[in-house]
mmCIF file of C-alpha atoms in Angstrom:
data_model
loop_
_atom_site.group_PDB
_atom_site.id
_atom_site.type_symbol
_atom_site.label_atom_id
_atom_site.label_comp_id
_atom_site.label_asym_id
_atom_site.label_seq_id
_atom_site.Cartn_x
_atom_site.Cartn_y
_atom_site.Cartn_z
ATOM 1 C CA MET A 1 6.261 -86.293 -141.210
ATOM 2 C CA MET A 2 6.658 -83.867 -144.096
ATOM 3 C CA THR A 3 6.141 -80.125 -143.633
ATOM 4 C CA LEU A 4 6.279 -77.034 -145.804
ATOM 5 C CA LYS A 5 7.880 -73.883 -144.420
ATOM 6 C CA THR A 6 7.259 -70.489 -146.021
ATOM 7 C CA ALA A 7 9.817 -67.681 -146.325
ATOM 8 C CA LYS A 8 8.132 -65.932 -143.370
ATOM 9 C CA GLY A 9 8.396 -69.048 -141.181
ATOM 10 C CA THR A 10 4.853 -70.439 -141.347
ATOM 11 C CA GLU A 11 4.893 -74.256 -141.258
ATOM 12 C CA LEU A 12 2.155 -76.682 -142.198
ATOM 13 C CA PRO A 13 1.909 -80.428 -142.657
ATOM 14 C CA ILE A 14 1.871 -81.705 -146.241
ATOM 15 C CA ASN A 15 1.234 -85.109 -147.800
ATOM 16 C CA TRP A 16 3.137 -84.441 -151.032
ATOM 17 C CA ILE A 17 4.660 -81.654 -153.120
ATOM 18 C CA GLY A 18 5.842 -81.496 -156.721
ATOM 19 C CA ILE A 19 6.193 -79.541 -159.924
ATOM 20 C CA SER A 20 3.701 -80.390 -162.654
ATOM 21 C CA ASP A 21 5.123 -81.662 -165.946
ATOM 22 C CA PHE A 22 2.048 -80.229 -167.659
ATOM 23 C CA ASP A 23 2.286 -76.535 -166.742
ATOM 24 C CA GLY A 24 5.270 -76.174 -164.396
ATOM 25 C CA SER A 25 3.105 -75.248 -161.434
ATOM 26 C CA LEU A 26 4.125 -76.151 -157.912
ATOM 27 C CA ARG A 27 1.398 -78.165 -156.223
ATOM 28 C CA PHE A 28 1.127 -79.563 -152.741
ATOM 29 C CA GLU A 29 -1.504 -81.241 -150.606
ATOM 30 C CA THR A 30 -2.037 -80.294 -146.981
ATOM 31 C CA THR A 31 -4.329 -81.538 -144.246
ATOM 32 C CA GLU A 32 -4.740 -77.911 -143.117
ATOM 33 C CA ALA A 33 -8.458 -77.168 -143.420
ATOM 34 C CA ASP A 34 -8.650 -73.378 -142.955
ATOM 35 C CA MET A 35 -8.983 -72.286 -146.585
ATOM 36 C CA PRO A 36 -9.132 -68.518 -145.898
ATOM 37 C CA GLU A 37 -5.880 -68.787 -143.949
ATOM 38 C CA LEU A 38 -4.254 -70.867 -146.708
ATOM 39 C CA PHE A 39 -5.352 -68.270 -149.269
ATOM 40 C CA ARG A 40 -3.936 -65.441 -147.137
ATOM 41 C CA ILE A 41 -0.558 -67.179 -146.805
ATOM 42 C CA PHE A 42 -0.105 -68.502 -150.333
ATOM 43 C CA ASN A 43 -1.424 -65.391 -152.049
ATOM 44 C CA ASP A 44 1.411 -63.425 -150.377
ATOM 45 C CA PRO A 45 4.696 -63.437 -152.367
ATOM 46 C CA GLN A 46 6.606 -62.639 -149.170
ATOM 47 C CA HIS A 47 5.568 -66.102 -147.928
ATOM 48 C CA THR A 48 6.010 -67.934 -151.234
ATOM 49 C CA ASN A 49 9.230 -66.528 -152.721
ATOM 50 C CA CYS A 50 11.019 -69.460 -151.053
ATOM 51 C CA LEU A 51 9.173 -72.545 -149.857
ATOM 52 C CA THR A 52 11.062 -75.315 -148.092
ATOM 53 C CA ARG A 53 9.921 -78.934 -147.926
ATOM 54 C CA VAL A 54 11.224 -80.555 -144.755
ATOM 55 C CA PHE A 55 11.173 -84.358 -144.578
ATOM 56 C CA ASP A 56 13.015 -85.783 -141.578
ATOM 57 C CA GLU A 57 16.470 -84.192 -141.886
ATOM 58 C CA ALA A 58 16.269 -83.463 -145.636
ATOM 59 C CA GLU A 59 15.237 -80.037 -146.961
ATOM 60 C CA LYS A 60 14.406 -78.970 -150.521
ATOM 61 C CA ASP A 61 13.778 -75.375 -151.576
ATOM 62 C CA PHE A 62 11.290 -74.229 -154.208
ATOM 63 C CA GLU A 63 12.074 -70.633 -155.191
ATOM 64 C CA GLY A 64 10.129 -68.066 -157.181
ATOM 65 C CA TYR A 65 6.627 -69.568 -156.949
ATOM 66 C CA THR A 66 4.988 -66.239 -156.132
ATOM 67 C CA PHE A 67 1.881 -66.320 -158.363
ATOM 68 C CA PHE A 68 -1.166 -67.899 -156.703
ATOM 69 C CA LYS A 69 -3.093 -70.082 -159.184
ATOM 70 C CA GLY A 70 -5.650 -71.880 -157.049
ATOM 71 C CA ILE A 71 -6.777 -73.802 -154.028
ATOM 72 C CA GLU A 72 -9.067 -76.822 -154.046
ATOM 73 C CA ARG A 73 -10.645 -78.961 -151.327
ATOM 74 C CA MET A 74 -10.377 -82.596 -152.330
ATOM 75 C CA GLY A 75 -12.832 -85.407 -151.604
ATOM 76 C CA ASN A 76 -10.474 -86.846 -148.987
ATOM 77 C CA GLY A 77 -10.727 -83.636 -146.912
ATOM 78 C CA CYS A 78 -7.253 -82.430 -147.848
ATOM 79 C CA THR A 79 -6.502 -79.202 -149.718
ATOM 80 C CA VAL A 80 -4.336 -78.775 -152.827
ATOM 81 C CA VAL A 81 -2.642 -75.423 -153.439
ATOM 82 C CA ARG A 82 -1.187 -74.466 -156.835
ATOM 83 C CA LEU A 83 1.439 -71.769 -157.445
ATOM 84 C CA MET A 84 3.309 -70.608 -160.551
ATOM 85 C CA LYS A 85 6.616 -68.835 -160.940
ATOM 86 C CA GLY A 86 5.950 -65.112 -160.937
#
């Protein structure tokens, strides 16, 4: 299972994460359904200044994505969050 951990220690399950070739935004999809809570977390630079993808034993850091760009509920019930470097 893949998870995303924020700088303040909040963890949530994710399906995928990546940086867009189009605009350089960091995007990820989560099964977490509480959109107000997702907005509260990912609109807070103290959470997003370092995000860590954890997949089995491997970790990858995404640093500096502190500008909240959007959140969207997809047709499959998952939520996509988009952040930009601030």
